[in-house]
XYZ file of C-alpha atoms in Angstrom:
403
model
C 4.016 10.479 25.334
C 1.842 8.796 27.952
C 3.423 5.681 29.478
C 0.652 3.381 28.270
C 0.832 4.691 24.698
C 4.621 4.548 24.670
C 4.556 0.964 25.861
C 1.932 -0.052 23.304
C 3.928 1.634 20.523
C 7.105 -0.150 21.618
C 5.339 -3.499 22.034
C 3.912 -3.448 18.515
C 7.237 -2.343 17.025
C 9.037 -5.155 18.836
C 6.495 -7.716 17.663
C 7.114 -6.491 14.098
C 10.875 -6.334 14.454
C 11.708 -9.080 11.956
C 10.058 -9.502 8.540
C 8.949 -13.022 7.642
C 11.318 -15.141 5.589
C 8.903 -15.216 2.656
C 5.810 -13.392 1.427
C 2.725 -14.488 3.395
C 0.543 -13.777 0.358
C 0.984 -12.572 -3.236
C 1.758 -8.861 -3.390
C 2.426 -8.578 0.351
C 5.883 -7.135 -0.177
C 4.522 -4.116 -2.072
C 1.292 -3.524 -0.141
C 1.079 -0.365 1.952
C -2.247 -1.619 3.275
C -1.220 -5.067 4.481
C 2.475 -5.626 4.004
C 6.103 -4.614 4.212
C 6.001 -0.913 3.166
C 3.571 -0.073 5.955
C 5.668 -1.812 8.586
C 8.761 -0.101 7.177
C 7.028 3.234 7.827
C 6.467 2.265 11.461
C 10.171 1.605 11.918
C 11.116 4.699 9.882
C 9.101 6.854 12.274
C 10.801 5.192 15.240
C 14.269 5.536 13.740
C 13.771 9.178 12.823
C 12.645 9.990 16.362
C 15.632 8.155 17.865
C 13.568 5.324 19.316
C 14.357 2.656 16.736
C 17.028 1.123 14.575
C 17.801 1.857 10.936
C 18.915 -1.753 10.604
C 15.310 -2.829 11.198
C 14.157 -0.308 8.590
C 16.631 -1.772 6.102
C 15.317 -5.284 6.743
C 11.730 -4.235 6.022
C 12.758 -2.173 3.001
C 14.509 -5.260 1.657
C 11.340 -7.290 2.261
C 9.445 -4.780 0.125
C 11.798 -5.304 -2.810
C 12.341 -9.066 -2.819
C 10.447 -9.213 -6.092
C 10.559 -6.642 -8.934
C 8.596 -3.588 -7.865
C 5.501 -3.289 -10.038
C 4.492 -0.159 -11.945
C 1.693 -1.723 -13.988
C -1.780 -0.305 -14.734
C -3.162 -1.613 -11.426
C -0.416 -0.022 -9.298
C -1.433 2.776 -6.958
C -0.536 4.467 -3.722
C -1.291 1.359 -1.691
C 0.248 -1.237 -3.996
C 3.296 -1.452 -6.219
C 5.921 1.160 -7.010
C 4.059 4.153 -5.522
C 3.579 2.279 -2.233
C 7.247 1.348 -1.914
C 8.395 4.832 -2.959
C 6.011 6.480 -0.509
C 7.539 4.519 2.355
C 11.165 5.103 1.309
C 10.556 8.818 0.828
C 9.512 9.014 4.482
C 12.971 7.852 5.543
C 14.690 10.950 4.122
C 18.010 9.069 4.071
C 20.752 9.268 1.414
C 20.946 5.494 1.380
C 17.514 5.282 -0.247
C 18.073 8.047 -2.806
C 19.163 5.653 -5.556
C 16.176 3.356 -5.076
C 13.827 6.336 -5.104
C 15.334 7.708 -8.310
C 14.923 4.300 -9.900
C 11.226 4.331 -8.968
C 10.600 7.935 -10.060
C 10.686 7.156 -13.765
C 8.216 4.240 -13.782
C 5.859 6.148 -11.459
C 5.934 9.194 -13.751
C 5.163 6.989 -16.754
C 2.363 5.297 -14.808
C 0.863 8.669 -13.870
C 0.978 9.980 -17.436
C -0.548 6.837 -18.913
C -3.355 6.742 -16.386
C -4.137 10.421 -16.929
C -4.197 9.838 -20.698
C -6.541 6.874 -20.263
C -8.805 8.912 -17.999
C -9.024 11.781 -20.489
C -9.783 9.308 -23.280
C -12.609 7.866 -21.180
C -13.998 11.352 -20.573
C -13.810 12.110 -24.302
C -15.869 8.973 -24.989
C -18.547 10.213 -22.598
C -18.310 7.145 -20.351
C -18.595 7.080 -16.568
C -15.463 6.245 -14.536
C -14.760 3.281 -12.313
C -13.798 4.255 -8.775
C -10.294 2.916 -9.365
C -9.686 5.566 -12.017
C -9.683 8.406 -9.512
C -9.815 7.148 -5.921
C -7.169 7.390 -3.192
C -6.556 3.682 -2.691
C -6.019 2.564 -6.290
C -6.511 5.581 -8.515
C -5.023 8.865 -9.607
C -5.771 10.674 -6.359
C -3.443 8.252 -4.575
C -0.739 8.559 -7.204
C -1.120 12.339 -7.004
C -0.748 12.157 -3.244
C 2.704 10.596 -3.650
C 3.703 12.990 -6.439
C 2.707 16.049 -4.414
C 4.934 14.838 -1.599
C 7.853 13.675 -3.713
C 7.882 16.118 -6.667
C 5.580 19.073 -5.914
C 7.169 21.098 -8.727
C 6.932 18.320 -11.312
C 4.751 18.182 -14.391
C 3.077 14.916 -13.386
C 1.334 16.258 -10.279
C -0.120 19.077 -12.361
C -1.362 16.580 -14.935
C -3.125 14.680 -12.153
C -4.638 17.838 -10.665
C -5.827 19.020 -14.100
C -7.500 15.650 -14.613
C -9.244 15.950 -11.227
C -10.492 19.405 -12.224
C -12.002 17.904 -15.376
C -13.448 15.010 -13.346
C -15.611 17.488 -11.448
C -17.328 18.714 -14.623
C -20.912 17.369 -14.866
C -21.867 14.670 -17.357
C -25.129 14.746 -19.337
C -26.399 11.204 -19.735
C -29.850 9.885 -20.574
C -31.504 13.222 -19.953
C -29.933 13.532 -16.509
C -27.040 15.601 -15.223
C -24.585 13.514 -13.206
C -21.456 14.603 -11.379
C -18.367 13.677 -13.358
C -17.251 11.154 -10.731
C -20.516 9.187 -10.847
C -19.873 5.506 -11.522
C -22.090 2.803 -12.990
C -20.727 0.369 -10.401
C -21.504 -0.295 -6.755
C -19.156 0.619 -3.877
C -17.025 -2.488 -4.545
C -16.418 -1.053 -8.039
C -18.278 -3.943 -9.631
C -21.718 -3.852 -11.281
C -24.353 -4.477 -8.617
C -28.079 -5.157 -8.688
C -28.261 -3.240 -5.405
C -27.073 -0.099 -7.193
C -29.044 0.154 -10.444
C -27.781 3.217 -12.220
C -24.592 3.231 -10.141
C -23.778 5.642 -7.325
C -21.941 8.772 -6.277
C -19.371 7.920 -3.628
C -18.605 10.437 -0.851
C -15.885 8.501 1.018
C -12.302 9.719 1.300
C -10.835 6.300 0.457
C -12.895 5.527 -2.640
C -15.049 8.560 -3.354
C -14.957 12.227 -4.277
C -13.799 13.337 -0.831
C -10.353 11.971 -1.736
C -9.956 14.266 -4.780
C -11.336 17.144 -2.684
C -8.676 16.552 -0.044
C -5.838 16.326 -2.593
C -6.968 19.466 -4.414
C -7.216 21.307 -1.097
C -3.827 20.162 0.229
C -2.189 21.078 -3.076
C -3.783 24.537 -3.015
C -2.610 25.134 0.546
C 0.911 24.324 -0.638
C 0.734 26.631 -3.644
C 0.505 23.859 -6.250
C -2.437 24.836 -8.447
C -3.738 24.426 -11.980
C -6.362 26.169 -14.100
C -9.847 25.710 -12.651
C -8.497 24.460 -9.320
C -10.680 26.597 -7.035
C -13.757 26.019 -9.209
C -13.279 22.249 -8.905
C -13.120 22.478 -5.125
C -16.267 24.593 -5.248
C -18.143 22.062 -7.378
C -17.273 19.181 -5.070
C -18.206 21.168 -1.968
C -21.507 22.248 -3.505
C -22.376 18.596 -4.146
C -21.374 17.419 -0.688
C -23.344 20.337 0.782
C -26.380 19.101 -1.104
C -26.165 15.775 0.716
C -25.137 17.110 4.125
C -27.669 16.436 6.869
C -28.280 18.093 10.224
C -26.762 21.188 11.722
C -24.206 22.069 14.399
C -22.799 18.983 16.081
C -25.398 16.771 14.394
C -24.037 17.194 10.847
C -23.306 14.050 8.853
C -22.854 12.948 5.243
C -23.943 9.631 3.710
C -21.185 7.346 2.404
C -22.783 7.326 -1.056
C -25.842 8.399 -3.050
C -27.789 6.002 -5.284
C -29.390 6.905 -8.607
C -32.871 6.857 -7.053
C -31.672 9.101 -4.230
C -30.149 11.463 -6.751
C -33.497 11.698 -8.555
C -35.559 12.265 -5.413
C -33.017 14.441 -3.620
C -33.385 12.367 -0.437
C -31.245 9.574 1.034
C -32.813 6.568 2.707
C -30.164 6.510 5.437
C -31.499 7.908 8.707
C -28.318 8.784 10.549
C -24.527 8.889 10.445
C -22.480 5.890 9.359
C -19.717 4.207 11.321
C -17.226 6.969 12.267
C -14.370 5.531 10.235
C -11.729 7.386 8.272
C -12.588 5.667 4.996
C -16.303 6.446 4.689
C -17.544 8.198 7.805
C -17.644 11.681 9.262
C -13.930 11.783 10.285
C -12.501 11.624 6.758
C -15.281 13.720 5.257
C -15.071 16.443 7.917
C -11.278 16.684 7.725
C -11.389 17.116 3.940
C -14.042 19.814 4.327
C -11.907 21.586 6.919
C -8.791 21.566 4.708
C -10.834 22.718 1.701
C -12.212 25.574 3.804
C -8.726 26.606 4.881
C -7.448 26.455 1.306
C -10.262 28.669 0.004
C -10.735 30.931 3.039
C -14.291 29.803 3.840
C -14.495 30.120 7.612
C -18.157 29.063 7.754
C -17.334 25.755 6.075
C -14.490 25.223 8.514
C -16.810 25.731 11.483
C -19.359 23.304 10.039
C -16.689 20.634 9.502
C -15.200 20.986 12.978
C -18.615 20.924 14.639
C -19.528 17.791 12.675
C -16.440 15.951 13.899
C -16.915 17.194 17.459
C -20.443 15.837 17.434
C -19.187 12.542 16.057
C -16.499 12.013 18.703
C -18.789 12.949 21.593
C -21.678 10.704 20.479
C -21.318 7.290 22.092
C -23.921 5.858 19.718
C -21.680 6.649 16.776
C -18.524 5.465 18.529
C -20.233 2.180 19.382
C -20.384 1.379 15.661
C -16.602 0.930 15.505
C -15.753 -2.740 15.577
C -11.988 -2.809 15.018
C -8.866 -0.760 15.717
C -7.509 -0.210 12.197
C -6.687 3.056 10.458
C -9.131 2.339 7.656
C -12.270 1.238 9.471
C -11.610 1.648 13.168
C -10.353 3.503 16.204
C -6.864 4.288 14.912
C -8.214 6.137 11.871
C -10.643 8.094 14.024
C -7.911 9.019 16.502
C -5.397 10.109 13.840
C -7.975 12.120 11.902
C -9.337 13.774 15.032
C -5.813 14.758 16.118
C -5.031 16.306 12.732
C -8.368 18.144 12.629
C -7.946 19.389 16.192
C -4.472 20.724 15.418
C -5.969 23.042 12.779
C -9.268 23.763 14.531
C -10.548 27.211 15.419
C -11.412 26.085 18.980
C -9.861 23.726 21.532
C -12.925 21.500 21.925
C -11.714 18.762 19.578
C -8.249 18.709 21.124
C -9.802 18.199 24.541
C -11.518 15.056 23.264
C -8.424 13.408 21.750
C -7.097 11.888 25.036
C -10.422 10.088 25.517
C -10.297 8.715 21.974
C -6.699 7.567 22.464
C -7.730 5.805 25.678
C -10.472 4.008 23.751
C -7.964 2.923 21.125
C -5.734 1.539 23.860
C -8.687 -0.195 25.527
C -9.854 -1.825 22.310
C -6.339 -2.860 21.312
C -6.758 -6.468 22.339
C -4.585 -9.210 20.903
C -3.625 -7.901 17.433
C -4.842 -9.795 14.414
C -2.607 -11.298 11.743
C -2.528 -8.146 9.590
C 0.686 -6.225 10.195
C 0.298 -3.437 7.650
C -0.461 0.257 7.769
C -4.055 0.627 6.663
C -5.598 -2.491 8.129
C -3.053 -3.761 10.626
C -0.853 -3.297 13.638
C 1.594 -0.798 12.122
C -1.166 1.746 11.594
C -2.441 1.320 15.148
C 1.038 1.903 16.558
C 1.614 5.012 14.452
C -1.718 6.555 15.449
C -0.901 5.959 19.105
C 2.497 7.564 18.641
C 1.169 10.686 16.906
C -1.622 11.462 19.321
C 0.384 10.712 22.447
C 3.529 12.602 21.417
C 1.494 15.657 20.346
C 3.750 16.185 17.323
C 3.168 15.605 13.604
C 4.832 12.461 12.236
C 8.382 13.269 11.171
C 8.101 10.708 8.376
C 4.849 12.232 7.122
C 3.342 8.755 7.038
C -0.260 9.952 7.301
C 0.024 11.868 4.036
C -1.348 8.669 2.493
C -4.611 9.281 4.380
C -4.857 12.863 3.055
C -5.537 14.059 6.576
C -2.271 15.944 6.996
C -3.399 19.314 5.656
């Protein structure tokens, strides 16, 4: 690890050594995005690499369970029981086995109920909310944890089978819509700015998340009926909205109903190069899907798109924070993962520059300490890209960039 990255990693970990005495906000203890589970993962990674203390991990794990861990209908990978279990699973320590077993049952019930509700919605012919299927709050996120924790279990196959059905088109009002089309806007609320709803292409909230989960599962030999066809349907739709060629390829973050009807987007160029909605997350999912299905042309397109993104200062200038979700840390982590699987060394050669930019933009950290939006995520991205080794805790599985 470079000295500057090692020092930054250590500095952030030291600043987050002690959990607060109480919860700074409701739900903080069970939030992978903002709270204790994400910081626990930072210290788990340090402890597993011999750089940190398991006593600190225990303190943060305790902070995550001060209140009863929730497995209610709104729980997902980044909040509630799946979030806490995801973090504890990364520890791979006998001392957490009992807590994990206690969480397995409620998470399995949660997964089954949400799959049943999703199938009932499909049977009614209604369009889904984003939170039914997305990575942050929906079944893709729950499936992400299940694939990691119980890859041979029935629940992960139920989730994958639902995602296969999600990709089937819907006939509505004389139009054919993709099965993941939602009546809502990108905030998952009805919006006058999105009459007729939208089709979301982001990895955090859109169809790129299910694509990534289906692809990762296929690479690991966990498949269901129609699996490859579902990947093909998603890729065909994202190909329809892909713009440019070579290193100038980009995808829009979403497609409106009017854009769907005309076949043209009003956006004139690539979005902010963030993990959640931009080229990094979209290109990585395309690369993993290509590897899972043996489509070398798709892999080359995805890798060229990300290379163009990370060498275009106009795109990089759109980043305004350092977080995993929206900023430099997410770009750095995704680029490192993509480069590790790339067919050429061009992306890998660019990673040190991106890491240097993350270090340069890492001014005084904000109040958020968590994984997705805060300091813990920044530290973990620095550690991964500077140590040149995959995270031993597998923490970035929650981003679906791990392949």
